[in-house]
Each structure stands twice: as C-alpha cells, then as structure tokens.
mmCIF file of C-alpha atoms in Angstrom:
data_model
loop_
_atom_site.group_PDB
_atom_site.id
_atom_site.type_symbol
_atom_site.label_atom_id
_atom_site.label_comp_id
_atom_site.label_asym_id
_atom_site.label_seq_id
_atom_site.Cartn_x
_atom_site.Cartn_y
_atom_site.Cartn_z
ATOM 1 C CA MET A 1 10.564 -79.625 -159.432
ATOM 2 C CA LYS A 2 12.289 -77.377 -162.285
ATOM 3 C CA LEU A 3 15.796 -76.829 -161.644
ATOM 4 C CA GLY A 4 17.924 -74.213 -162.943
ATOM 5 C CA TYR A 5 21.413 -74.571 -163.613
ATOM 6 C CA ALA A 6 23.945 -71.573 -164.455
ATOM 7 C CA TYR A 7 26.859 -72.133 -166.709
ATOM 8 C CA ASP A 8 28.934 -70.401 -169.175
ATOM 9 C CA ASP A 9 31.548 -71.685 -171.200
ATOM 10 C CA THR A 10 33.738 -68.721 -169.920
ATOM 11 C CA PHE A 11 34.424 -70.791 -167.196
ATOM 12 C CA LEU A 12 36.503 -73.027 -169.116
ATOM 13 C CA LEU A 13 38.903 -69.962 -169.911
ATOM 14 C CA HIS A 14 39.852 -69.600 -166.335
ATOM 15 C CA ASP A 15 43.426 -71.081 -166.890
ATOM 16 C CA THR A 16 44.815 -72.221 -163.582
ATOM 17 C CA GLY A 17 47.920 -73.858 -165.403
ATOM 18 C CA THR A 18 48.998 -77.309 -166.427
ATOM 19 C CA PHE A 19 49.091 -79.267 -162.979
ATOM 20 C CA HIS A 20 46.771 -77.379 -161.060
ATOM 21 C CA PRO A 21 43.838 -79.491 -159.605
ATOM 22 C CA GLU A 22 41.261 -76.802 -160.180
ATOM 23 C CA SER A 23 40.970 -77.163 -163.960
ATOM 24 C CA PRO A 24 38.424 -76.561 -166.578
ATOM 25 C CA GLN A 25 38.340 -80.446 -166.850
ATOM 26 C CA ARG A 26 36.379 -80.561 -163.765
ATOM 27 C CA LEU A 27 33.563 -78.853 -165.404
ATOM 28 C CA GLU A 28 33.982 -80.891 -168.769
ATOM 29 C CA SER A 29 33.568 -83.888 -166.951
ATOM 30 C CA ILE A 30 30.330 -82.863 -165.075
ATOM 31 C CA LEU A 31 28.773 -81.644 -168.313
ATOM 32 C CA ASN A 32 29.817 -84.729 -170.321
ATOM 33 C CA ARG A 33 28.106 -86.806 -167.493
ATOM 34 C CA LEU A 34 25.040 -84.785 -167.419
ATOM 35 C CA HIS A 35 24.105 -84.621 -171.073
ATOM 36 C CA LYS A 36 24.040 -88.631 -170.720
ATOM 37 C CA THR A 37 21.419 -88.189 -168.379
ATOM 38 C CA SER A 38 17.481 -88.384 -169.020
ATOM 39 C CA TYR A 39 16.537 -85.542 -167.083
ATOM 40 C CA PHE A 40 19.178 -82.885 -168.284
ATOM 41 C CA LYS A 41 17.149 -81.584 -171.415
ATOM 42 C CA ASP A 42 14.331 -80.716 -168.622
ATOM 43 C CA MET A 43 16.700 -78.596 -166.547
ATOM 44 C CA HIS A 44 16.486 -74.902 -167.227
ATOM 45 C CA TRP A 45 19.662 -73.235 -168.371
ATOM 46 C CA VAL A 46 20.183 -69.881 -166.809
ATOM 47 C CA LYS A 47 22.929 -68.042 -168.867
ATOM 48 C CA PRO A 48 24.531 -65.655 -165.983
ATOM 49 C CA ASN A 49 25.255 -62.116 -166.367
ATOM 50 C CA LYS A 50 28.611 -60.554 -164.772
ATOM 51 C CA LEU A 51 28.143 -59.557 -160.951
ATOM 52 C CA PRO A 52 27.619 -55.758 -161.057
ATOM 53 C CA PHE A 53 30.768 -54.448 -159.645
ATOM 54 C CA GLU A 54 29.032 -52.783 -156.685
ATOM 55 C CA LEU A 55 27.820 -55.988 -155.255
ATOM 56 C CA ILE A 56 31.582 -57.266 -154.721
ATOM 57 C CA GLU A 57 31.480 -54.863 -151.919
ATOM 58 C CA SER A 58 28.334 -56.382 -150.398
ATOM 59 C CA VAL A 59 30.797 -59.018 -149.074
ATOM 60 C CA HIS A 60 34.338 -58.068 -149.772
ATOM 61 C CA ASN A 61 35.981 -54.620 -148.990
ATOM 62 C CA HIS A 62 37.225 -52.101 -150.988
ATOM 63 C CA SER A 63 40.764 -53.062 -151.036
ATOM 64 C CA HIS A 64 39.894 -56.363 -152.154
ATOM 65 C CA ARG A 65 37.647 -54.844 -155.036
ATOM 66 C CA GLU A 66 40.524 -53.076 -156.197
ATOM 67 C CA ARG A 67 43.100 -55.915 -156.100
ATOM 68 C CA PHE A 68 40.590 -57.930 -158.192
ATOM 69 C CA SER A 69 39.892 -55.126 -160.741
ATOM 70 C CA VAL A 70 43.389 -55.067 -161.737
ATOM 71 C CA ILE A 71 43.817 -58.630 -163.159
ATOM 72 C CA GLN A 72 41.407 -58.115 -165.900
ATOM 73 C CA GLY A 73 43.364 -59.497 -169.287
ATOM 74 C CA LYS A 74 46.414 -60.154 -166.986
ATOM 75 C CA ARG A 75 48.142 -63.310 -165.940
ATOM 76 C CA GLY A 76 49.560 -63.981 -162.481
ATOM 77 C CA SER A 77 48.768 -65.235 -158.847
ATOM 78 C CA PHE A 78 47.016 -63.891 -155.616
ATOM 79 C CA ASP A 79 48.855 -66.639 -153.705
ATOM 80 C CA GLY A 80 50.899 -70.312 -154.319
ATOM 81 C CA ASP A 81 47.412 -71.824 -155.013
ATOM 82 C CA THR A 82 45.157 -69.128 -156.308
ATOM 83 C CA PRO A 83 46.321 -68.185 -160.092
ATOM 84 C CA TYR A 84 44.536 -66.263 -162.400
ATOM 85 C CA SER A 85 44.785 -65.760 -166.303
ATOM 86 C CA GLU A 86 43.679 -63.335 -168.966
ATOM 87 C CA SER A 87 39.916 -64.552 -168.725
ATOM 88 C CA SER A 88 39.620 -65.178 -165.054
ATOM 89 C CA PHE A 89 38.528 -61.833 -164.135
ATOM 90 C CA ASP A 90 35.328 -62.390 -166.594
ATOM 91 C CA ALA A 91 34.997 -65.850 -165.177
ATOM 92 C CA ALA A 92 35.002 -64.686 -161.680
ATOM 93 C CA LEU A 93 32.414 -62.132 -162.255
ATOM 94 C CA LEU A 94 29.902 -64.718 -164.295
ATOM 95 C CA ALA A 95 30.878 -67.129 -161.110
ATOM 96 C CA ALA A 96 29.575 -64.609 -158.870
ATOM 97 C CA GLY A 97 26.824 -63.735 -160.747
ATOM 98 C CA SER A 98 25.526 -67.052 -161.443
ATOM 99 C CA GLY A 99 23.865 -67.344 -157.917
ATOM 100 C CA VAL A 100 22.299 -63.753 -157.919
ATOM 101 C CA ASP A 101 20.723 -64.719 -161.532
ATOM 102 C CA LEU A 102 19.419 -67.894 -160.172
ATOM 103 C CA VAL A 103 17.757 -66.441 -156.869
ATOM 104 C CA ASN A 104 15.797 -63.802 -159.149
ATOM 105 C CA LYS A 105 14.648 -66.949 -161.276
ATOM 106 C CA ILE A 106 13.738 -68.421 -158.370
ATOM 107 C CA ARG A 107 11.705 -65.218 -156.957
ATOM 108 C CA ALA A 108 10.100 -64.884 -160.412
ATOM 109 C CA ASN A 109 8.827 -68.324 -160.329
ATOM 110 C CA GLU A 110 10.767 -69.440 -163.339
ATOM 111 C CA ILE A 111 12.546 -72.160 -161.727
ATOM 112 C CA GLU A 112 11.951 -74.108 -158.060
ATOM 113 C CA SER A 113 15.705 -74.292 -157.302
ATOM 114 C CA GLY A 114 18.989 -73.901 -158.878
ATOM 115 C CA ILE A 115 22.758 -75.054 -158.861
ATOM 116 C CA ALA A 116 25.638 -72.815 -159.984
ATOM 117 C CA LEU A 117 27.966 -75.164 -162.098
ATOM 118 C CA VAL A 118 30.545 -72.385 -162.015
ATOM 119 C CA ARG A 119 34.520 -71.846 -161.361
ATOM 120 C CA PRO A 120 36.425 -70.380 -159.939
ATOM 121 C CA PRO A 121 34.817 -71.788 -156.834
ATOM 122 C CA GLY A 122 34.295 -69.081 -153.998
ATOM 123 C CA HIS A 123 34.198 -70.454 -150.124
ATOM 124 C CA HIS A 124 37.679 -69.614 -149.327
ATOM 125 C CA ALA A 125 37.832 -66.006 -150.333
ATOM 126 C CA GLU A 126 37.474 -63.684 -147.562
ATOM 127 C CA THR A 127 36.639 -60.295 -146.767
ATOM 128 C CA GLY A 128 39.630 -58.813 -148.053
ATOM 129 C CA ARG A 129 41.544 -61.603 -150.253
ATOM 130 C CA SER A 130 41.419 -64.165 -152.513
ATOM 131 C CA MET A 131 42.890 -67.680 -151.344
ATOM 132 C CA GLY A 132 42.641 -71.294 -151.956
ATOM 133 C CA PHE A 133 41.563 -71.576 -155.648
ATOM 134 C CA CYS A 134 38.823 -68.935 -154.935
ATOM 135 C CA LEU A 135 38.702 -65.317 -156.204
ATOM 136 C CA LEU A 136 35.449 -63.701 -155.085
ATOM 137 C CA ASN A 137 33.228 -65.562 -152.682
ATOM 138 C CA ASN A 138 30.268 -66.641 -154.928
ATOM 139 C CA ILE A 139 28.015 -68.152 -152.277
ATOM 140 C CA ALA A 140 28.569 -65.150 -149.872
ATOM 141 C CA ILE A 141 27.656 -62.639 -152.576
ATOM 142 C CA THR A 142 24.562 -64.490 -153.043
ATOM 143 C CA ALA A 143 23.585 -64.481 -149.366
ATOM 144 C CA GLY A 144 24.607 -60.938 -149.126
ATOM 145 C CA TYR A 145 22.088 -60.153 -152.230
ATOM 146 C CA LEU A 146 19.404 -61.822 -150.729
ATOM 147 C CA LEU A 147 19.584 -59.860 -147.653
ATOM 148 C CA THR A 148 19.392 -56.760 -149.639
ATOM 149 C CA GLN A 149 15.953 -58.159 -151.263
ATOM 150 C CA GLY A 150 13.914 -58.366 -148.070
ATOM 151 C CA ILE A 151 15.184 -61.742 -147.327
ATOM 152 C CA GLU A 152 15.743 -62.060 -143.466
ATOM 153 C CA LYS A 153 17.255 -65.362 -143.038
ATOM 154 C CA VAL A 154 19.915 -67.397 -145.143
ATOM 155 C CA TYR A 155 21.377 -70.791 -143.878
ATOM 156 C CA ILE A 156 24.641 -71.666 -145.637
ATOM 157 C CA LEU A 157 25.605 -75.388 -145.582
ATOM 158 C CA ASP A 158 29.116 -76.239 -146.651
ATOM 159 C CA TRP A 159 30.107 -79.901 -147.000
ATOM 160 C CA ASP A 160 33.436 -79.314 -148.777
ATOM 161 C CA VAL A 161 36.138 -81.325 -147.308
ATOM 162 C CA HIS A 162 37.902 -78.156 -146.926
ATOM 163 C CA HIS A 163 36.449 -75.770 -144.242
ATOM 164 C CA GLY A 164 34.791 -72.459 -145.916
ATOM 165 C CA ASN A 165 36.631 -70.010 -144.043
ATOM 166 C CA GLY A 166 35.828 -67.092 -146.080
ATOM 167 C CA THR A 167 32.125 -67.559 -145.746
ATOM 168 C CA GLN A 168 32.551 -67.946 -142.096
ATOM 169 C CA GLU A 169 34.578 -64.730 -141.754
ATOM 170 C CA ILE A 170 32.190 -62.803 -143.671
ATOM 171 C CA PHE A 171 29.103 -63.574 -141.838
ATOM 172 C CA TYR A 172 30.931 -64.068 -138.331
ATOM 173 C CA HIS A 173 29.129 -61.417 -136.651
ATOM 174 C CA SER A 174 25.650 -61.795 -138.331
ATOM 175 C CA ASP A 175 22.452 -63.181 -137.099
ATOM 176 C CA LYS A 176 21.012 -63.048 -140.410
ATOM 177 C CA VAL A 177 23.160 -65.841 -142.025
ATOM 178 C CA PHE A 178 23.490 -69.312 -140.351
ATOM 179 C CA PHE A 179 26.850 -70.710 -141.441
ATOM 180 C CA THR A 180 27.461 -74.568 -141.055
ATOM 181 C CA SER A 181 30.248 -76.473 -142.147
ATOM 182 C CA LEU A 182 31.337 -80.282 -142.153
ATOM 183 C CA HIS A 183 34.736 -80.774 -143.256
ATOM 184 C CA GLN A 184 38.314 -82.641 -142.528
ATOM 185 C CA TYR A 185 39.902 -81.348 -139.457
ATOM 186 C CA PRO A 186 42.732 -80.462 -138.875
ATOM 187 C CA TYR A 187 43.301 -79.592 -142.439
ATOM 188 C CA TYR A 188 43.793 -76.690 -145.055
ATOM 189 C CA PRO A 189 43.018 -73.842 -144.283
ATOM 190 C CA GLY A 190 43.323 -74.534 -140.617
ATOM 191 C CA THR A 191 40.142 -73.083 -139.530
ATOM 192 C CA GLY A 192 36.842 -74.516 -138.323
ATOM 193 C CA SER A 193 37.379 -75.588 -134.943
ATOM 194 C CA VAL A 194 34.243 -76.577 -132.616
ATOM 195 C CA HIS A 195 34.897 -73.354 -130.938
ATOM 196 C CA GLU A 196 34.537 -71.127 -133.729
ATOM 197 C CA ARG A 197 30.875 -70.289 -133.094
ATOM 198 C CA GLY A 198 30.408 -66.674 -134.035
ATOM 199 C CA GLU A 199 30.773 -63.099 -132.485
ATOM 200 C CA GLY A 200 28.470 -60.084 -131.209
ATOM 201 C CA LYS A 201 25.133 -60.529 -133.131
ATOM 202 C CA GLY A 202 26.511 -63.776 -134.842
ATOM 203 C CA GLU A 203 27.373 -65.660 -131.820
ATOM 204 C CA ASN A 204 25.847 -69.276 -132.315
ATOM 205 C CA PHE A 205 25.100 -68.607 -135.620
ATOM 206 C CA THR A 206 28.051 -70.686 -136.772
ATOM 207 C CA LEU A 207 28.255 -74.184 -136.491
ATOM 208 C CA ASN A 208 31.355 -76.148 -137.133
ATOM 209 C CA ILE A 209 31.684 -79.886 -137.401
ATOM 210 C CA PRO A 210 35.188 -80.810 -137.525
ATOM 211 C CA LEU A 211 35.912 -84.550 -138.818
ATOM 212 C CA PRO A 212 38.814 -86.782 -138.556
ATOM 213 C CA MET A 213 40.341 -88.098 -141.566
ATOM 214 C CA GLY A 214 38.648 -91.297 -142.879
ATOM 215 C CA SER A 215 35.216 -90.334 -141.999
ATOM 216 C CA GLY A 216 32.712 -91.665 -144.390
ATOM 217 C CA ASP A 217 28.883 -92.057 -144.688
ATOM 218 C CA LYS A 218 28.130 -92.970 -141.415
ATOM 219 C CA GLU A 219 29.747 -90.336 -139.622
ATOM 220 C CA TYR A 220 28.495 -87.778 -141.980
ATOM 221 C CA PHE A 221 24.909 -89.347 -142.002
ATOM 222 C CA HIS A 222 24.959 -88.886 -137.886
ATOM 223 C CA TYR A 223 25.716 -85.392 -137.818
ATOM 224 C CA PHE A 224 23.443 -84.581 -140.634
ATOM 225 C CA GLN A 225 20.496 -86.146 -138.828
ATOM 226 C CA GLU A 226 21.398 -85.168 -135.449
ATOM 227 C CA THR A 227 22.854 -81.665 -135.969
ATOM 228 C CA VAL A 228 22.739 -79.897 -139.141
ATOM 229 C CA ILE A 229 19.052 -80.782 -140.167
ATOM 230 C CA PRO A 230 17.791 -79.540 -136.531
ATOM 231 C CA SER A 231 19.768 -76.507 -136.533
ATOM 232 C CA MET A 232 18.187 -75.859 -140.276
ATOM 233 C CA LEU A 233 14.668 -76.528 -138.722
ATOM 234 C CA ASP A 234 15.234 -74.384 -135.714
ATOM 235 C CA PHE A 235 16.685 -71.474 -137.910
ATOM 236 C CA GLN A 236 13.899 -71.416 -140.190
ATOM 237 C CA PRO A 237 15.589 -69.678 -143.119
ATOM 238 C CA GLU A 238 13.968 -68.595 -146.334
ATOM 239 C CA TYR A 239 16.813 -69.763 -148.557
ATOM 240 C CA VAL A 240 19.334 -72.457 -147.952
ATOM 241 C CA LEU A 241 22.546 -72.307 -149.909
ATOM 242 C CA ILE A 242 25.130 -75.291 -150.233
ATOM 243 C CA SER A 243 28.679 -74.949 -150.867
ATOM 244 C CA ALA A 244 28.705 -78.229 -152.499
ATOM 245 C CA GLY A 245 32.163 -79.576 -152.481
ATOM 246 C CA PHE A 246 32.602 -83.074 -153.792
ATOM 247 C CA ASP A 247 36.172 -83.570 -152.286
ATOM 248 C CA GLY A 248 35.187 -85.657 -149.473
ATOM 249 C CA HIS A 249 34.687 -88.467 -151.971
ATOM 250 C CA ARG A 250 36.874 -91.415 -150.986
ATOM 251 C CA ARG A 251 38.774 -91.255 -154.440
ATOM 252 C CA ASP A 252 39.592 -87.619 -154.102
ATOM 253 C CA PRO A 253 43.309 -86.813 -154.274
ATOM 254 C CA LEU A 254 43.625 -83.860 -152.468
ATOM 255 C CA ALA A 255 41.731 -85.056 -149.071
ATOM 256 C CA GLY A 256 41.545 -88.344 -146.858
ATOM 257 C CA MET A 257 37.541 -88.713 -146.293
ATOM 258 C CA ASN A 258 35.659 -91.745 -147.370
ATOM 259 C CA LEU A 259 32.381 -90.390 -148.631
ATOM 260 C CA SER A 260 30.394 -92.733 -151.446
ATOM 261 C CA THR A 261 28.752 -91.352 -154.269
ATOM 262 C CA ASN A 262 25.722 -92.004 -153.010
ATOM 263 C CA ALA A 263 26.234 -89.915 -149.891
ATOM 264 C CA PHE A 264 25.793 -86.924 -151.854
ATOM 265 C CA ALA A 265 22.457 -87.787 -152.774
ATOM 266 C CA GLU A 266 21.460 -88.769 -149.447
ATOM 267 C CA PHE A 267 23.004 -85.364 -148.024
ATOM 268 C CA THR A 268 20.449 -83.633 -150.686
ATOM 269 C CA ARG A 269 17.455 -85.578 -149.790
ATOM 270 C CA LEU A 270 17.830 -84.579 -146.285
ATOM 271 C CA ILE A 271 17.953 -81.008 -146.874
ATOM 272 C CA LEU A 272 15.170 -81.159 -149.418
ATOM 273 C CA SER A 273 13.005 -82.714 -146.833
ATOM 274 C CA ALA A 274 13.928 -80.018 -144.391
ATOM 275 C CA THR A 275 13.481 -77.159 -146.908
ATOM 276 C CA LYS A 276 9.880 -78.723 -147.713
ATOM 277 C CA GLN A 277 8.901 -78.636 -143.948
ATOM 278 C CA ILE A 278 9.943 -74.833 -143.842
ATOM 279 C CA GLY A 279 9.189 -73.608 -147.267
ATOM 280 C CA ALA A 280 12.875 -72.460 -148.253
ATOM 281 C CA LYS A 281 14.275 -72.422 -151.481
ATOM 282 C CA THR A 282 17.765 -74.049 -152.430
ATOM 283 C CA VAL A 283 20.456 -73.112 -154.356
ATOM 284 C CA SER A 284 23.832 -74.996 -154.564
ATOM 285 C CA PHE A 285 26.924 -73.847 -155.526
ATOM 286 C CA LEU A 286 29.834 -76.157 -157.130
ATOM 287 C CA GLU A 287 32.988 -75.922 -154.991
ATOM 288 C CA GLY A 288 35.791 -78.587 -154.859
ATOM 289 C CA GLY A 289 36.254 -81.986 -156.303
ATOM 290 C CA TYR A 290 39.181 -83.015 -157.944
ATOM 291 C CA ASP A 291 39.141 -86.917 -158.906
ATOM 292 C CA LEU A 292 37.212 -86.182 -162.663
ATOM 293 C CA ASP A 293 35.131 -89.209 -162.573
ATOM 294 C CA ALA A 294 34.004 -89.115 -158.863
ATOM 295 C CA LEU A 295 33.307 -85.384 -159.210
ATOM 296 C CA ALA A 296 31.040 -86.055 -162.312
ATOM 297 C CA GLU A 297 29.156 -89.256 -160.529
ATOM 298 C CA SER A 298 28.533 -87.163 -157.301
ATOM 299 C CA VAL A 299 27.467 -83.838 -158.852
ATOM 300 C CA GLU A 300 25.090 -86.011 -160.785
ATOM 301 C CA ALA A 301 23.848 -87.631 -157.710
ATOM 302 C CA HIS A 302 23.260 -84.456 -156.261
ATOM 303 C CA ILE A 303 21.409 -82.814 -159.145
ATOM 304 C CA ALA A 304 19.274 -86.055 -159.637
ATOM 305 C CA VAL A 305 17.738 -85.437 -156.035
ATOM 306 C CA LEU A 306 17.447 -81.680 -156.877
ATOM 307 C CA ALA A 307 15.822 -82.229 -160.222
ATOM 308 C CA GLY A 308 13.120 -84.411 -158.446
#
C-alpha cells in the first residue's frame, strides 16, 4: 500500500516557547524513529504547498481569516495556550495545505493513503477562533476541500484524548461530514458529551464517545468494534480522515488515559478493514501527543499499519 507523508522543515520553526508541550521536538522524535524503520524509504514524500488563502474561508469565517493574516512575521498569542512566532503563519498554511495535497495525490493515483506529519495541530480551531495549540483546522479544511471536488461523504474520526471541538463545531449542521470523537471526559475543552449529536441537517451526524479517566485498550476496542466501525460502515464515506492524537497513551503527561502503543496499530487495522469494505480512502493528521518517546512509538505503530 503506497503511503504518502506530508512534511516540511518549516513545521520545526513554529516556536511555541521553551516550556510549551507542543514543541518542535515532537516532530523531530517522530522523524528520528521513522528513519530507523525498514519501510520509511518506500514511503512517498509529499512536499506540501501553502494553503491558498481563499480556502481558509471554506471552514473559517472572514474575521478569523483576518485575525490569522496579521500574525505573519510576528510573535504573540491567540490565548494562553496558543502562541505564535515569526514562522507560525507559514507553518500553519503548510500544515493546512498538507491534507489538500495528500488527497490530490490520492485522486491522481500517485499514492493510496496519506499522513500529514504537521504542526501546528488543528482540531481545536473553530470557525471563528484559534485555540488549544491550533491555528487553522487542518482536517476540517481538507474535508471542506473534498466536498468542493465532488466528494459527497467524508467521515472524520478523532481519537485524540481531547475532544475535537473545532471540527465538531464546523460541521455540526452538515450531513456530508460524519464526525466521531473518542476522548477523555470531562476534560479540556469541556465539550463532547453524548448529547451533542448535531443540529438541523447535521442531526445524528455527530457521534461523541466520552470516556472516563483511566480508560485503556479494552474500553477503546469495545467502542471501536461496537460503535465506531458500524457507524462508518453505515455512513459509507468516500474518505475517512483521522485526527490522530497520541496523547491517550498511558505515558502522556497531559492526560489520564491508559492506552498502550499497540492500541494505535489496532485502531488503524480496524479502520483499514472497514475502509476496504466500502472502498474509502484514508488520510491521517497528526494532532496531540506530548511524551516524546511514546509519541514516536505510537506514530510508528500507526504508520506501519497504514504502510501495509
């Protein structure tokens, strides 16, 4: 299975400060680990292009685009968690453009699946604001782009330990994007209860699986097999996009879940088994994960399955 990965060194220049957990070392640890694998040389590098500015407004509003545009070459912060530096504007446009480039490569039959090894992450960014380390919503922008290209159904699965509030909010009224999230609850950002199911046309196209602190492989596998995969098979999407956060790992310092490294390989196997049945394509997006060794091990486990 030919796996493409999007990456650019500019991602390392997004400077969040000395003690911020979302650091350049996260990507460095992943790449160092992947370079030691036997299959990395067979993966197809996709050098991302900056997202065309008009595509920002496919999921974000004009006010957010304006707020984002003025950070170019500057240092500051959108909130206490979400700093930016002189290179963050470029890094965010490349991160958001990575998913678009990967799906274009898939549609051109140059690769079969993809992973965006990017920072800043994206799933907390809402229609009108950056938050939670995220400047632009990378996965939502890719989903929105696919819908403009004749794709009728996109399934987004978010297994980051934090609820993907931004992605949910952006597609809450849509029946074209099915959003599913498994996350520690209650926890940052405070959203993601079982009662949040979408509104209007989007009613019942949002599926939240809030899990208590300490949940591990057994609990996650149960919901994957009994809830997530059936919802995917029922929806019959053409693309499955994954917000792949690895902060549910038992060694992660920012959360309280108990997942093993191997769990992320098993999640991926279950998803690929389902996408094979329905003929859907898969693109994964790096979100959280803050213990450097656990992050690198878990991303490798995920990619090893994606790469076949």
